[in-house]
Short mmCIF file of C-alpha atoms in Angstrom, two decimals:
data_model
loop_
_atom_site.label_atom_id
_atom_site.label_comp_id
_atom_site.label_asym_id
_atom_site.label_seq_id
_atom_site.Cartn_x
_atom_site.Cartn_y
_atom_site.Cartn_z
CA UNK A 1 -13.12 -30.46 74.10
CA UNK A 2 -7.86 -29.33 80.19
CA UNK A 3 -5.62 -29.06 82.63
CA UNK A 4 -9.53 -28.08 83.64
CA UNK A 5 -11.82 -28.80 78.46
CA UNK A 6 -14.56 -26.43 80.51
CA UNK A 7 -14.61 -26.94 76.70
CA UNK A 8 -11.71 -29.67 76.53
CA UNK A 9 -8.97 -31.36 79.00
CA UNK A 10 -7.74 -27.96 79.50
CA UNK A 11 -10.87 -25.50 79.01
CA UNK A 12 -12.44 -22.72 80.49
CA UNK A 13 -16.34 -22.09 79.44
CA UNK A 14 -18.84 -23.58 77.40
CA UNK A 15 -21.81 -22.62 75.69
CA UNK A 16 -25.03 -23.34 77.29
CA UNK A 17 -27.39 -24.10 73.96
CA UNK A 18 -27.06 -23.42 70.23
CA UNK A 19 -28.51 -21.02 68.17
CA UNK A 20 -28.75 -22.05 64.49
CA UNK A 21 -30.73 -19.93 61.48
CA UNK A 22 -28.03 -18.40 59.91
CA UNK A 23 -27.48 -18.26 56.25
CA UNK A 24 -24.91 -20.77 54.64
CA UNK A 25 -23.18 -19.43 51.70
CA UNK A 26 -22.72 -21.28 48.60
CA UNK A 27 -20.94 -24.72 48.74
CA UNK A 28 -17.05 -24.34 48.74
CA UNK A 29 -15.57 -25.79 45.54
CA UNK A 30 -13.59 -28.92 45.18
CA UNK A 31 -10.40 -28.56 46.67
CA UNK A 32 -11.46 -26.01 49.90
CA UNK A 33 -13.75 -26.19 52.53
CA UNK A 34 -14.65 -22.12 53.83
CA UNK A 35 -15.48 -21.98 57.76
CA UNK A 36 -16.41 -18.72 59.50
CA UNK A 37 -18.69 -16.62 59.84
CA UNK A 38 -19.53 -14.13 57.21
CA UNK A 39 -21.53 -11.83 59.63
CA UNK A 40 -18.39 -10.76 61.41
CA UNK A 41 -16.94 -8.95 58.44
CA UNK A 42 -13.59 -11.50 58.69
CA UNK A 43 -12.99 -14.07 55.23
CA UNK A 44 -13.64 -17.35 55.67
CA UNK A 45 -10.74 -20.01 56.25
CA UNK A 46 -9.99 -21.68 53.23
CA UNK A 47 -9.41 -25.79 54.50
CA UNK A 48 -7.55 -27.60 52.20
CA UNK A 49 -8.28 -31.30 52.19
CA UNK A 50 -5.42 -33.09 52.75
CA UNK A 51 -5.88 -36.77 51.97
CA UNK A 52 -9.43 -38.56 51.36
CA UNK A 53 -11.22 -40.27 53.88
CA UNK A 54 -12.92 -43.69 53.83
CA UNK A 55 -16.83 -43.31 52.88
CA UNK A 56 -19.12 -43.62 55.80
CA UNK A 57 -22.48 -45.26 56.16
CA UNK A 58 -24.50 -42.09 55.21
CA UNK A 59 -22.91 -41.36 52.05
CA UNK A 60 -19.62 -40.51 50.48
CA UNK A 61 -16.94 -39.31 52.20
CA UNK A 62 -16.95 -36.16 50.18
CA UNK A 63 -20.84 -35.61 51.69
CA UNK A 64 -19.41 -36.12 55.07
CA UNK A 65 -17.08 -33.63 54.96
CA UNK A 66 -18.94 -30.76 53.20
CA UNK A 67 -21.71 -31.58 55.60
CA UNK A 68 -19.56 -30.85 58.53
CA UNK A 69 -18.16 -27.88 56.74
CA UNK A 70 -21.39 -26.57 56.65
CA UNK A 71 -23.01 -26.67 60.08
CA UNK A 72 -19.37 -25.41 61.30
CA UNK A 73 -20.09 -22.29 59.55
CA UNK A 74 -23.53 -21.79 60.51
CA UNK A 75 -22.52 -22.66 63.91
CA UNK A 76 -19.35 -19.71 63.56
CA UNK A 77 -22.62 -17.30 61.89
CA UNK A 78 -24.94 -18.10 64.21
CA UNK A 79 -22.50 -16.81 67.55
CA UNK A 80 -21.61 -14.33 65.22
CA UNK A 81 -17.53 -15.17 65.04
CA UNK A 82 -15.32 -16.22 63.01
CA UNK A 83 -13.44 -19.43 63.31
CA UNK A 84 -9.79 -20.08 61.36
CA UNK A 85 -6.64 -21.66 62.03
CA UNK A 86 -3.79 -19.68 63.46
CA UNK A 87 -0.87 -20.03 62.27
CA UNK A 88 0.85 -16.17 62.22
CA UNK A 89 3.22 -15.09 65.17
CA UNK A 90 1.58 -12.65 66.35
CA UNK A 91 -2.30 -14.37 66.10
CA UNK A 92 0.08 -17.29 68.54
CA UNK A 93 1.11 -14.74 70.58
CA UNK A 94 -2.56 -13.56 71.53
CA UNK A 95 -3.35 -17.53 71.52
CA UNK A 96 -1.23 -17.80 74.77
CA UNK A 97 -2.17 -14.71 76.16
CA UNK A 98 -6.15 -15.45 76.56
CA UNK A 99 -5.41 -18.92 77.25
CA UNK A 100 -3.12 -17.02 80.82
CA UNK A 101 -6.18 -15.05 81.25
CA UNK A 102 -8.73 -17.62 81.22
CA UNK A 103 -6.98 -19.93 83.67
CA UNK A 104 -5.35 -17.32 85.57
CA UNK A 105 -2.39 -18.41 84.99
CA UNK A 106 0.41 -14.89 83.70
CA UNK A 107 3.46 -16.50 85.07
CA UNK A 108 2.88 -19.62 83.75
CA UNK A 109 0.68 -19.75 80.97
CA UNK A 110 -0.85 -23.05 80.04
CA UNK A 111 0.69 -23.22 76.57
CA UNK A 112 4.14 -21.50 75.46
CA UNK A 113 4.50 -19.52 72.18
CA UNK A 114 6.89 -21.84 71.44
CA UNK A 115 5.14 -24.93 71.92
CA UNK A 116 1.58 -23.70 69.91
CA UNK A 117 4.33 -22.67 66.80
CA UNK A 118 6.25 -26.28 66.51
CA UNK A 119 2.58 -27.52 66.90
CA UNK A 120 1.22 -25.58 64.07
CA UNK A 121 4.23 -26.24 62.59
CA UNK A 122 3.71 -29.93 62.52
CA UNK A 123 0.86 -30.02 61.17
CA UNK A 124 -1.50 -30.03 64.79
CA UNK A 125 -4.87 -27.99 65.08
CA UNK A 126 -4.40 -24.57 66.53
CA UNK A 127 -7.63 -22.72 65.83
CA UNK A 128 -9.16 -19.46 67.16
CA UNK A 129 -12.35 -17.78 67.19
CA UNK A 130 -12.52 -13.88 66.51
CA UNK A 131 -14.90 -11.17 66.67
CA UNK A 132 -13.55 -8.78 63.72
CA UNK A 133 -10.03 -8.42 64.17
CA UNK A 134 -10.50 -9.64 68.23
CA UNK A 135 -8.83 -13.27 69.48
CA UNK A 136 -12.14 -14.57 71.84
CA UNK A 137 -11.72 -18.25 71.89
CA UNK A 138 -8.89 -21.00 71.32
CA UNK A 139 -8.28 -24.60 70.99
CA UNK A 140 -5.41 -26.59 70.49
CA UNK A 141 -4.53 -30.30 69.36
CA UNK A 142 -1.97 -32.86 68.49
CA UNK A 143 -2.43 -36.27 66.75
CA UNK A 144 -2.15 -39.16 68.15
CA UNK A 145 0.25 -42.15 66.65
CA UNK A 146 -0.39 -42.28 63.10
CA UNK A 147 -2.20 -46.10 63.26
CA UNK A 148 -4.95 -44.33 65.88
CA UNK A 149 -6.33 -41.90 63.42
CA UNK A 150 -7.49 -39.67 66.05
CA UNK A 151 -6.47 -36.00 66.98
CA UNK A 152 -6.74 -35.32 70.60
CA UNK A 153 -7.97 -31.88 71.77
CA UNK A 154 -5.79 -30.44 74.61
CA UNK A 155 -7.14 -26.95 75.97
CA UNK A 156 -9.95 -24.82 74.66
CA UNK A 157 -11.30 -21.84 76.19
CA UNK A 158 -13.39 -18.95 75.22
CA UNK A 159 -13.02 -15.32 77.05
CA UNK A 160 -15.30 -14.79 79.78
CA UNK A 161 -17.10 -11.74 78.01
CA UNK A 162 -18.30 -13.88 75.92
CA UNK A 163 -19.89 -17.01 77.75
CA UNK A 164 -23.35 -17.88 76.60
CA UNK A 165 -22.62 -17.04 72.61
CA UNK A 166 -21.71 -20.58 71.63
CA UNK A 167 -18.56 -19.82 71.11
CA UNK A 168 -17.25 -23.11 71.94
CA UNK A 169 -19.63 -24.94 69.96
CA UNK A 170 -18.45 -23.08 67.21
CA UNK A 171 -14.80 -23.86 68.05
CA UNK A 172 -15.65 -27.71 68.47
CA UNK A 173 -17.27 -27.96 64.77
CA UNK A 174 -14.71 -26.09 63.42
CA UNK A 175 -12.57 -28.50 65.03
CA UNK A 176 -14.33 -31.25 63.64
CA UNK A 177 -14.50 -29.89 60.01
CA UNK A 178 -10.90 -29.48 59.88
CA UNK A 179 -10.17 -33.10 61.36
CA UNK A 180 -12.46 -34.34 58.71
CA UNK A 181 -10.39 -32.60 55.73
CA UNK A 182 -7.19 -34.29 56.65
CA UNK A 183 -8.76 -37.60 56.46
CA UNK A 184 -9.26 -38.15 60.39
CA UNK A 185 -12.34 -39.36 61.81
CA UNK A 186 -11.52 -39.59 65.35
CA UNK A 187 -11.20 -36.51 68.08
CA UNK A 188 -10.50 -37.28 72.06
CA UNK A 189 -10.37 -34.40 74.85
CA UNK A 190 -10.74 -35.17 78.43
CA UNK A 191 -12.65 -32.70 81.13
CA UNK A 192 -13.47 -32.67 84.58
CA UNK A 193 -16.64 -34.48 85.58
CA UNK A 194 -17.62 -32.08 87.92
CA UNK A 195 -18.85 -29.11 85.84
CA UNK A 196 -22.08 -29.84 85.13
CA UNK A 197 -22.46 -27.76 81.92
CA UNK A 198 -19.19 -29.07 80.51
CA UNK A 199 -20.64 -32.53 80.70
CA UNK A 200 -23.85 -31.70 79.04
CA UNK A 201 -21.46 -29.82 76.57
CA UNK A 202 -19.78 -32.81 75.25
CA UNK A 203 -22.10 -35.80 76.11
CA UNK A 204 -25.13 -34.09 75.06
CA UNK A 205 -24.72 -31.01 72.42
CA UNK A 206 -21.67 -32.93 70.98
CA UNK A 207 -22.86 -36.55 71.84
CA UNK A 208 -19.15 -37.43 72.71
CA UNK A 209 -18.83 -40.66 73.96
CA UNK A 210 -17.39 -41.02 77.87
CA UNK A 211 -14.95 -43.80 77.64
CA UNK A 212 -12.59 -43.68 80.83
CA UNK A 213 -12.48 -42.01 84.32
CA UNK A 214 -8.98 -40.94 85.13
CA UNK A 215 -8.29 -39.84 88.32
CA UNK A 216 -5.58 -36.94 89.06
CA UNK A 217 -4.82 -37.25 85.57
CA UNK A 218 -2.75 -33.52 85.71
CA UNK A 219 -1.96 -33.73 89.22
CA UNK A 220 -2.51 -30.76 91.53
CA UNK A 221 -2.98 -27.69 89.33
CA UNK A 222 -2.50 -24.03 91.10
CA UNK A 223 -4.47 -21.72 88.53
CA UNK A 224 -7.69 -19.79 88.96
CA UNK A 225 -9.92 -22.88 87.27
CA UNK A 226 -8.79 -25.94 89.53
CA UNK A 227 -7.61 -24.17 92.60
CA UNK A 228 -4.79 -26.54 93.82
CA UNK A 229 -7.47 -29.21 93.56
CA UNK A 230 -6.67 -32.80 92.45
CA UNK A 231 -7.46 -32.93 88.45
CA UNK A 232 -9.45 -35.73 87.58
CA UNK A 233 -10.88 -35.64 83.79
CA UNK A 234 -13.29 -37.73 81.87
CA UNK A 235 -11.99 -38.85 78.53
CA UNK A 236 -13.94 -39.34 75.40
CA UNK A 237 -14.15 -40.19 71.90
CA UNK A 238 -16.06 -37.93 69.19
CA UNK A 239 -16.33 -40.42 66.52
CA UNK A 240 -16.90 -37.79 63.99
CA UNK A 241 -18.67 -39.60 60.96
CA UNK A 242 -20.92 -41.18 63.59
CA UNK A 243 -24.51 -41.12 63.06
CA UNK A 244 -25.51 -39.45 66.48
CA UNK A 245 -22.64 -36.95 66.23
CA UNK A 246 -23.19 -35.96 62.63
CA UNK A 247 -26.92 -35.36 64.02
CA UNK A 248 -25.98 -33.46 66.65
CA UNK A 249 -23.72 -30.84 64.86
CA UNK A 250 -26.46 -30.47 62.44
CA UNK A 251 -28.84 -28.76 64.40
CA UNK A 252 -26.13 -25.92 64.20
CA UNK A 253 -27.43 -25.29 60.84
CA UNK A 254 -31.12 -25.85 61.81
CA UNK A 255 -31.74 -29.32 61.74
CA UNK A 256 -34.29 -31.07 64.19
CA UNK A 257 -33.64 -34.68 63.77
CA UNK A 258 -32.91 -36.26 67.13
CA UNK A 259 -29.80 -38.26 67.72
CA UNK A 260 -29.52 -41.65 65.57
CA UNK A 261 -28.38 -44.56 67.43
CA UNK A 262 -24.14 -44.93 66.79
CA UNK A 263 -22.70 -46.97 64.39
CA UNK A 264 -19.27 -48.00 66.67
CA UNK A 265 -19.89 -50.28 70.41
CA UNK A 266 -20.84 -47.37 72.64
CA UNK A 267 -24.44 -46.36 73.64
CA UNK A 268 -25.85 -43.40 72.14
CA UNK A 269 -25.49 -40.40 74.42
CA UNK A 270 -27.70 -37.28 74.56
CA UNK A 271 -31.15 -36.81 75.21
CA UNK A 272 -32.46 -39.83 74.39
CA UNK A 273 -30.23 -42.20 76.93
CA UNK A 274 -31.76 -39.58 79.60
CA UNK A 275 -32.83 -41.38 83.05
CA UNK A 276 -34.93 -44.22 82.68
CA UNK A 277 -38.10 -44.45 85.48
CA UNK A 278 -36.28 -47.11 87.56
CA UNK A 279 -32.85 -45.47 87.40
CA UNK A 280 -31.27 -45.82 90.68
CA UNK A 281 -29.30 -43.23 92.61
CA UNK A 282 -25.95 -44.13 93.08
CA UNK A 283 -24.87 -40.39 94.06
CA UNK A 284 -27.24 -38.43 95.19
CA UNK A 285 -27.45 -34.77 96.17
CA UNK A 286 -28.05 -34.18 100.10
CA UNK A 287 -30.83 -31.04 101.47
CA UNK A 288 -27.21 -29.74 102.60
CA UNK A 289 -25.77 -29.73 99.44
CA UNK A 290 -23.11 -32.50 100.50
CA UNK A 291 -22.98 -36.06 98.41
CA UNK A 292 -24.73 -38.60 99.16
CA UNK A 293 -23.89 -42.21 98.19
CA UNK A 294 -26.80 -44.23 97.32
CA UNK A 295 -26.66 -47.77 95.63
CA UNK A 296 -24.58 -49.21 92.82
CA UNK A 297 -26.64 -52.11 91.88
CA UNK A 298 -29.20 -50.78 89.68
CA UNK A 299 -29.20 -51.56 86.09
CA UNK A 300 -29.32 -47.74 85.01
CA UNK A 301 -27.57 -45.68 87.69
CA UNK A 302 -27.45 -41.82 87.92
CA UNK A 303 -24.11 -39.91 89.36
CA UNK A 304 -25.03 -35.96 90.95
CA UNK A 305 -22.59 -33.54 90.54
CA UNK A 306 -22.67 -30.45 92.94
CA UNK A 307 -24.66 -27.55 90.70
CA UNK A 308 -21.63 -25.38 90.55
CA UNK A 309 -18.25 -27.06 91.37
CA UNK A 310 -16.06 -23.71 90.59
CA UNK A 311 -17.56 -21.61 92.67
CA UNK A 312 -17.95 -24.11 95.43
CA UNK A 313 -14.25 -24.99 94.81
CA UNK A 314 -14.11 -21.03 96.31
CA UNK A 315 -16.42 -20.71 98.67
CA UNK A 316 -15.82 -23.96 100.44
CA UNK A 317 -12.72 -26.41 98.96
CA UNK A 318 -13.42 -28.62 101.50
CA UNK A 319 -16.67 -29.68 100.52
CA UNK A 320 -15.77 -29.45 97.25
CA UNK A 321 -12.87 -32.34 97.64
CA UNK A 322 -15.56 -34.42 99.04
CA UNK A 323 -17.53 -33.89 96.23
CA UNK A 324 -14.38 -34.81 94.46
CA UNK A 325 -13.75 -37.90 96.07
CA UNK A 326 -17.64 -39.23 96.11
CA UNK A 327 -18.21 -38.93 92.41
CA UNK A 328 -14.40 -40.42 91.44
CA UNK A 329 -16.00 -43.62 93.82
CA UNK A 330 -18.73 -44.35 91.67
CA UNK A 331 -17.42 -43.67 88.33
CA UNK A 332 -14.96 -45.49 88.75
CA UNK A 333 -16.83 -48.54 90.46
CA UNK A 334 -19.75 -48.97 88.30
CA UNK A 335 -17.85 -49.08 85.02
CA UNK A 336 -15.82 -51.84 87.21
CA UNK A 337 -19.09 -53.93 87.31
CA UNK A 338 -20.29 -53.46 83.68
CA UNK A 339 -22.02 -50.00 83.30
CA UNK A 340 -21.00 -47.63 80.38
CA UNK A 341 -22.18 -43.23 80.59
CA UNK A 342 -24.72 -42.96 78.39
CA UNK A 343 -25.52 -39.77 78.86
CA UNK A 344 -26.03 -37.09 80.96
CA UNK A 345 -29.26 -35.18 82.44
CA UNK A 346 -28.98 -31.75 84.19
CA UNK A 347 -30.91 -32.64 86.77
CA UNK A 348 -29.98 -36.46 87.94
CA UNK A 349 -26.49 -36.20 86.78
CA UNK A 350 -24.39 -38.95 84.86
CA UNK A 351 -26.39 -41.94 83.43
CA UNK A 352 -24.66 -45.13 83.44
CA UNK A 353 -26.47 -48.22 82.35
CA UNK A 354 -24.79 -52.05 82.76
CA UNK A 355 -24.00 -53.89 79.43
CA UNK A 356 -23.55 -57.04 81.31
#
């Protein structure tokens, strides 16, 4: 799903791949929808659905929704936490306190006690991922205007101990299950186009749709994940009764079905809109590891991004800003002439094809 979503608009760390094979208990009864993971020795959340949703192209909505319950807990099983709302003081409390850590932030952490209870409090998403009785991952979101019928996904993060667990993937279906029970079938995050594995993350493993390149959206941020750099994010839309997204949290629970094309305007994103043979570099990757431009007229174009933005954000921030300033050029001017992201491939970078 940061101020930096290395899972959302504001995240820090994503899973690499998914493990699935883990057992699913029985099917929750009517009124409750059990996420989490039984393997960790903590109960499973009991979701209460709170209004009905309309019934999607695959089935009822009742299908949809204990579908996504499902791979959500095989997907909490499988990383071997479990994944529940947080709602108690003191659960808050730890909320904001590995959110600090993660971004580095003590003095000013990037969400206040305060803020994460009237959220809760209001009905908003505050869920956290534990390891028995341990806080290792968070996210947090807030609903937009009732007619939008989307919830948008502010920060997630998971603790650094335990990157390459799928934590986050876990958070994200959880996320998705519980959006799904109150009758939403819309989430948005935004997160910074530079991190490659972020962008895999969400376009890929998620198959989140890329919708809008904002540029500076925070403004300079001075914590241990952006380093005083500008902040510009990639938003998108996780149409969650989609086709293609429905496929792609499935294989959390083992399944092997490839992406279906989408039922809304976008492209399908993932594997299958990898580079095509004729793709044309519009942002290329120099022998010195600087960016270089290429061309902007091809009918699928691919967008580098520097192999590992954080630490080059460290080691040299002024290469890094040029890295910033390259890739906000061309996403920003090919959607200008027609082209949509369609996906994402680790070695080529964005792929944007032209619908016009």
């Amino acid at each position: 799903m940061t101020s930096s979503e290395n899972l959302d608009g504001n995240s820090a760390e994503l899973p690499d791949a998914e493990l699935p094979d883990a057992a699913l208990p029985d099917a929750p009864p009517p009124d409750a929808a059990p996420i989490g993971a039984a393997s960790s020795g903590v109960a499973a959340e009991a979701v209460p659905r709170a209004r009905p949703a309309a019934v999607g192209a695959g089935g009822s909505a009742r299908d949809a929704v204990d579908e996504a319950v499902a791979s959500a807990r095989y997907a909490a099983e499988a990383a071997g936490v479990s994944v529940r709302e947080v709602t108690e003081l003191r659960d808050l409390e730890r909320v904001v306190r590995l959110l600090a850590r993660i971004w580095g932030r003590d003095a000013n952490p990037p969400m206040s006690l305060e803020l994460l209870r009237a959220l809760d409090k209001a009905g908003n998403y505050v869920g956290g991922a534990f390891v028995a009785d341990e806080l290792v991952g968070a996210c947090v979101g807030f609903f937009h205007a009732p007619a939008e019928d989307t919830l948008h996904s502010h920060i997630a993060g998971v603790s650094p101990e335990l990157v390459g667990r799928h934590v986050g993937f876990a958070l994200k279906l959880h996320q998705r299950a519980w959006t799904m029970c109150r009758g939403v079938d819309q989430i948005t995050w935004t997160f910074d186009p530079l991190v490659s594995r972020n962008a895999f993350f969400n376009i890929v493993k998620l198959a989140a749709r890329p919708v809008e390149y904002l540029p500076n959206f925070y403004g300079l941020m001075a914590d241990g994940v952006n380093r005083s750099s500008d902040t510009d994010r990639l938003l998108v839309h996780w149409p969650l009764r989609d086709p293609a997204v429905a496929a792609a949290c499935g294989r959390a629970g083992g399944g092997t079905a490839p992406p279906r094309p989408p039922s809304g305007p976008y492209p399908a994103p993932g594997p299958a809109a990898g580079p095509a043979a004729d793709a044309v570099v519009a942002l290329g990757i120099a022998a010195d590891g600087s960016p270089e431009p290429g061309r902007l007229d091809g009918a699928t174009s691919l967008v580098a991004v520097p192999p590992d933005i954080t630490g080059l954000r460290g080691t040299d921030p002024v290469l890094a800003g040029r890295w910033r300033g390259a890739v906000r050029e061309a996403m920003t001017a090919l959607p200008a002439q027609g082209a949509t992201v369609v996906g994402f491939d680790r070695t080529g970078g964005y792929v944007l094809r032209r619908n016009r």
